[in-house]
Coordinates of C-alpha atoms in Angstrom, one line a residue:
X109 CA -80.9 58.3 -1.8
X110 CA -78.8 61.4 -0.1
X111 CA -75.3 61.2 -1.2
X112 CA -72.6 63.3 0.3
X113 CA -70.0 65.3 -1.3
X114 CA -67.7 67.2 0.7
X115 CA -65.8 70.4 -1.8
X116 CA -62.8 72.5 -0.7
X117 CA -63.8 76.6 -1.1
X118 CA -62.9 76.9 -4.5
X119 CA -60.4 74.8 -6.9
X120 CA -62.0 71.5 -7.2
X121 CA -62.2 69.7 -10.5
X122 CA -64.9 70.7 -13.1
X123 CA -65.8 67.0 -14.5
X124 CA -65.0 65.2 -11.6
X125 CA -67.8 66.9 -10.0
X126 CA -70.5 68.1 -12.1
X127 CA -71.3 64.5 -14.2
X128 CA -71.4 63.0 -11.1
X129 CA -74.1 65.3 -10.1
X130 CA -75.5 65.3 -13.7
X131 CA -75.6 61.2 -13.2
X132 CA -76.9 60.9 -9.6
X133 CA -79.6 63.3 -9.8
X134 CA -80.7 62.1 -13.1
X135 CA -81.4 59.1 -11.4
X136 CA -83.2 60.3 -8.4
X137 CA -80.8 60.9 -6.0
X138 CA -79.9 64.0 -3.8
X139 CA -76.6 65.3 -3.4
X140 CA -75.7 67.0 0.1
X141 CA -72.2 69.2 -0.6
X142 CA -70.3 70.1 2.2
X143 CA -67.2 72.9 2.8
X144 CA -65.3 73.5 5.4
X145 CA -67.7 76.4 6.7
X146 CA -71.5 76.4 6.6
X147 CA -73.1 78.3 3.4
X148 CA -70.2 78.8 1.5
X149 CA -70.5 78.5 -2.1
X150 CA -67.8 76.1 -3.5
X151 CA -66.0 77.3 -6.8
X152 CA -64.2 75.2 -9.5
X153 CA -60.5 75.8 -10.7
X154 CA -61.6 78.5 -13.5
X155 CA -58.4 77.5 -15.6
X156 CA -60.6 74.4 -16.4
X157 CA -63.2 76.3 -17.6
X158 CA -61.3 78.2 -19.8
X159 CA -58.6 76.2 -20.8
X160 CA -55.7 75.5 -18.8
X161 CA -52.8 76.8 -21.2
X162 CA -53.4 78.3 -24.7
X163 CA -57.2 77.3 -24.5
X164 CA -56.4 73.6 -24.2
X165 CA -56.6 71.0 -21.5
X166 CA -59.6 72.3 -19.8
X167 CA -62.8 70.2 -19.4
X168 CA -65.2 69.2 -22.2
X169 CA -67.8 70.8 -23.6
X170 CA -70.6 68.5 -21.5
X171 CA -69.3 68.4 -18.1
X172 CA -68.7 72.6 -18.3
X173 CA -72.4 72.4 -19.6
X174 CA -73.6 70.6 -16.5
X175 CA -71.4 72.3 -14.2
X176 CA -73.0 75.6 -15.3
X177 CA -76.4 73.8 -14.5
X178 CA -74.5 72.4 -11.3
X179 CA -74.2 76.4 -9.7
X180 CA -77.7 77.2 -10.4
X181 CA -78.6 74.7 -8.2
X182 CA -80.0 75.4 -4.7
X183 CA -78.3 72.2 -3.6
X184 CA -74.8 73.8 -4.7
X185 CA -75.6 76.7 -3.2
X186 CA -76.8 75.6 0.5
X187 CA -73.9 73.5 1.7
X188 CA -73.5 72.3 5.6
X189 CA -69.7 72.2 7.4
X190 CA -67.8 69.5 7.5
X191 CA -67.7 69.8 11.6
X192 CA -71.7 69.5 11.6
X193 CA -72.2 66.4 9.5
X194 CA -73.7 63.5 10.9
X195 CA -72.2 60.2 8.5
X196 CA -74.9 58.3 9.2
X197 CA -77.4 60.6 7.1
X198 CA -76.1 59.7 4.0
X199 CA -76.1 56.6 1.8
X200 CA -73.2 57.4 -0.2
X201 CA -70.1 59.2 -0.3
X202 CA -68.5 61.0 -3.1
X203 CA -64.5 62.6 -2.6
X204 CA -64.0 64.3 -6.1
X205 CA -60.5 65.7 -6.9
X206 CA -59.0 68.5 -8.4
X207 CA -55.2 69.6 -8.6
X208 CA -55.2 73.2 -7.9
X209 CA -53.8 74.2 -4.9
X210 CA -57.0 75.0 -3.4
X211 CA -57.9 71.4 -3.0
X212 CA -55.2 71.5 0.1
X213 CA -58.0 72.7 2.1
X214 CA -59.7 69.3 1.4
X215 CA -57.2 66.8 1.2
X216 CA -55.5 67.9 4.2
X217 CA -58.7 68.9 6.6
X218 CA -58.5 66.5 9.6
X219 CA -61.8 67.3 10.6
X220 CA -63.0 65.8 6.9
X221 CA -60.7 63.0 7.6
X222 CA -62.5 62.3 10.8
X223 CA -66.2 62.2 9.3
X224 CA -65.0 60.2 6.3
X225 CA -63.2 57.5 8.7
X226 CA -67.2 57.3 10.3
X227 CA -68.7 57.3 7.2
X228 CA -66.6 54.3 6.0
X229 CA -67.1 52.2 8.9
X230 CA -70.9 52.0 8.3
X231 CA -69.9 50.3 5.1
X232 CA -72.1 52.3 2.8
X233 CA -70.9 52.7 -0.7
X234 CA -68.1 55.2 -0.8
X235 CA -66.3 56.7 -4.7
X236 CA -63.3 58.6 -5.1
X237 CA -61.5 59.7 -8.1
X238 CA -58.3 61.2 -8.9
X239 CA -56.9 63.3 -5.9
X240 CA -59.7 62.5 -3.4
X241 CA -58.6 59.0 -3.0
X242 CA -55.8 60.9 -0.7
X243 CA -58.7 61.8 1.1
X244 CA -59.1 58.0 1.8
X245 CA -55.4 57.0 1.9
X246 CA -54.9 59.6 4.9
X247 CA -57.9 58.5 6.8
X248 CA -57.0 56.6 9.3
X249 CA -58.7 53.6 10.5
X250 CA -59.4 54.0 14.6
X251 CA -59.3 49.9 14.9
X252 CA -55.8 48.9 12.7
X253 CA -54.3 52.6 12.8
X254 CA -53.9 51.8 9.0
X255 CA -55.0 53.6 5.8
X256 CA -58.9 52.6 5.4
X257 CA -57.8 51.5 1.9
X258 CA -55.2 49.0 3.5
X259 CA -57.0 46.2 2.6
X260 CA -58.7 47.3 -1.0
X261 CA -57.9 47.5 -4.3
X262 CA -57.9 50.6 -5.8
X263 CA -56.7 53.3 -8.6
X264 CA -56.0 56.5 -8.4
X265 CA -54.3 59.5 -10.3
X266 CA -51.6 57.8 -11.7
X267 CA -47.4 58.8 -11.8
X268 CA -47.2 59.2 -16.0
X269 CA -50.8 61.0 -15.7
X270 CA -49.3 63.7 -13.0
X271 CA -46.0 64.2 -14.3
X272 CA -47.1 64.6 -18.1
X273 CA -49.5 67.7 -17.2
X274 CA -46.7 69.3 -15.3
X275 CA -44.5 68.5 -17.8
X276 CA -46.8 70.7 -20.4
X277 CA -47.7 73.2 -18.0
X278 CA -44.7 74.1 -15.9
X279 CA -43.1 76.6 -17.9
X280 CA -46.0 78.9 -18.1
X281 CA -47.7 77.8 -14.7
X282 CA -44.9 76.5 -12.5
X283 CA -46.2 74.0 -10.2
X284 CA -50.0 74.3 -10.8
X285 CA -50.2 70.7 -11.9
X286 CA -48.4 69.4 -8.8
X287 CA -50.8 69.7 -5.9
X288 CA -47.9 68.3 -3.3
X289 CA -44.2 67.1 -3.6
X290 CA -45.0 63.7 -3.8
X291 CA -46.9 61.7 -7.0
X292 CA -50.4 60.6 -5.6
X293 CA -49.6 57.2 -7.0
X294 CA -46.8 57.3 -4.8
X295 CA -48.7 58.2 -1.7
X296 CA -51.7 56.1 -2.5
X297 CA -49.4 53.2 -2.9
X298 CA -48.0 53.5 0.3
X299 CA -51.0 53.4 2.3
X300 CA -51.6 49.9 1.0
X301 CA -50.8 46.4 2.2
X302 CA -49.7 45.3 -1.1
X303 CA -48.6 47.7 -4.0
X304 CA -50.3 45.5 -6.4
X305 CA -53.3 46.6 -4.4
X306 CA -52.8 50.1 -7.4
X307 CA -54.5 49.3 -10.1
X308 CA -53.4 51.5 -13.6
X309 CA -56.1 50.4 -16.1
X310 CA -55.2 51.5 -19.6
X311 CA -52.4 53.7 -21.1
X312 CA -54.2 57.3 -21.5
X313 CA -52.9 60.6 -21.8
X314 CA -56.0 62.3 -23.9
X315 CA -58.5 60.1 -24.7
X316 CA -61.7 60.6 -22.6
X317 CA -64.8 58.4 -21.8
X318 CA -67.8 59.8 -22.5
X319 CA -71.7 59.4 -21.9
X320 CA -71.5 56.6 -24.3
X321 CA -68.3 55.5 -24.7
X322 CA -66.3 53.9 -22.2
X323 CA -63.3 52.8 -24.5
X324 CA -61.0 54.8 -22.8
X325 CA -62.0 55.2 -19.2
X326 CA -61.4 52.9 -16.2
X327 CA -62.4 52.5 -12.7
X328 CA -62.1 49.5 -10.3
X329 CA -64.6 47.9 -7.9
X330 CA -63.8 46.7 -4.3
X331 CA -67.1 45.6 -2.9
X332 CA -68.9 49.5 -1.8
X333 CA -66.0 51.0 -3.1
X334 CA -65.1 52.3 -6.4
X335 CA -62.4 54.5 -7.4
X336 CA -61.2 56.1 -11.0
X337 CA -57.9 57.8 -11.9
X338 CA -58.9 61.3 -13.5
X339 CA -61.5 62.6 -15.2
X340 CA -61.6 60.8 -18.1
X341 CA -63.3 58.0 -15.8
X342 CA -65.7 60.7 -14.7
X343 CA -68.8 59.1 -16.5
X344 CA -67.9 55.3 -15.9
X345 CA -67.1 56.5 -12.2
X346 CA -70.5 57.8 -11.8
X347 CA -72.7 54.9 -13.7
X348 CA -70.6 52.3 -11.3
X349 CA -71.5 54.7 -8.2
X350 CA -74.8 54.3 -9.1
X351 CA -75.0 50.8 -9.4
X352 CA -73.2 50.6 -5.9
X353 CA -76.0 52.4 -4.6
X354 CA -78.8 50.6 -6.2
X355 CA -77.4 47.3 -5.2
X356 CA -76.9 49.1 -1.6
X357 CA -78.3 47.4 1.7
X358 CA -79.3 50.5 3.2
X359 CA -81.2 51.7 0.3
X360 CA -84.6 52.3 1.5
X361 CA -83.9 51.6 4.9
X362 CA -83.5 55.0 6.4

């Protein structure tokens, strides 16, 4: 199946992408990524690749591994603009996150907004973790003039989560950890009906789901949608994608 996933130019989390990828094409599926300008070659924050502050807090060993795969890949490297994609190509849609503040060029592209708000409609199975369930709480519904996540339950990057890596961080990288003034919890919150709509999951700070242990990670289901907090969910995130797509309407359809 194609799935889409649409990257700002460069900032974009490491994990939250590449074991995605790593899962889904594993599997059989193609990913389609998408920036803001035909053929540009999307690069992740490099702190997270290195190690955010003193060599710590920077993705794991795996997910750097795949997303080292991830750029040698033709797919990574031939990606179509946002303006030219056509929703009803695809059979799924990834928004990945990232906290950088690079990722404002994604979060905050009307244009993206607009294809996503298509895409949802068609009611094909749809993932977003961390920041790029803002993607989805700022797309606006053409038929209610809501949020499209109104209605669902979700999770997303969470207050404690936010606050605690600025908290670390900020007096060595100001306000790298704080992608906008508000708390996405706080913005996510407010594009639902119901605040209980938020789901937290879990009390985690450092411990990480893995490729074969989900302990620690969390990610809620709403019929084709499934959202995760940050990337700690990044494996359980994918596998529940992928069983979204599998159980899929459209899949072998188009």
């Amino acid at each position: 199946m194609r799935i889409l996933m649409p990257l700002p130019d460069n900032d974009f989390d490491v994990t939250e992408v590449a074991v995605p990828w790593q899962v889904l094409t594993a599997a059989g599926h193609q990913i389609q990524f998408a920036t803001e300008a035909t053929g540009v070659v999307p690069a992740a924050d490099p702190r997270l690749l290195t190690g955010v502050i003193l060599g710590r807090l920077g993705a794991a060993d795996e997910p750097k591994h795949f997303y080292h795969q991830l750029v040698q890949s033709p797919d990574f490297r031939n990606t179509v603009a946002w303006a030219d994609l056509n929703p009803a190509d695809y059979d799924g849609l990834i928004l990945p996150g990232g906290h950088a503040p690079g990722m404002r060029q994604y979060l905050g592209s009307e244009i993206l907004a607009d294809k996503v708000a298509q895409f949802w409609a068609l009611g094909r199975p749809v993932g977003a973790i961390c920041h790029g369930v803002l993607v989805l709480a700022r797309t606006i519904d053409p038929a209610t003039g809501r949020s499209v996540l109104a209605d669902r339950r979700t999770t997303c990057l969470l207050k404690y989560q936010e606050r605690a890596a600025y908290l670390l961080t900020a007096w060595k990288l100001g306000r790298y950890y704080r992608t906008y003034p508000a708390y996405v919890e706080d913005e996510v919150r407010a594009a639902l009906n119901s605040p209980g709509q938020l789901e937290r999951g879990p009390r985690v700070l450092d411990r990480r789901g893995t490729a074969t242990d989900d302990t620690s990670a969390f990610a809620v289901q709403d019929g084709n949608y499934v959202s995760a907090r940050w990337p700690g969910d990044a494996y359980l995130f994918a596998r529940t994608f992928c069983e979204l797509l599998d159980g899929s309407p459209v899949r072998g359809n188009r």
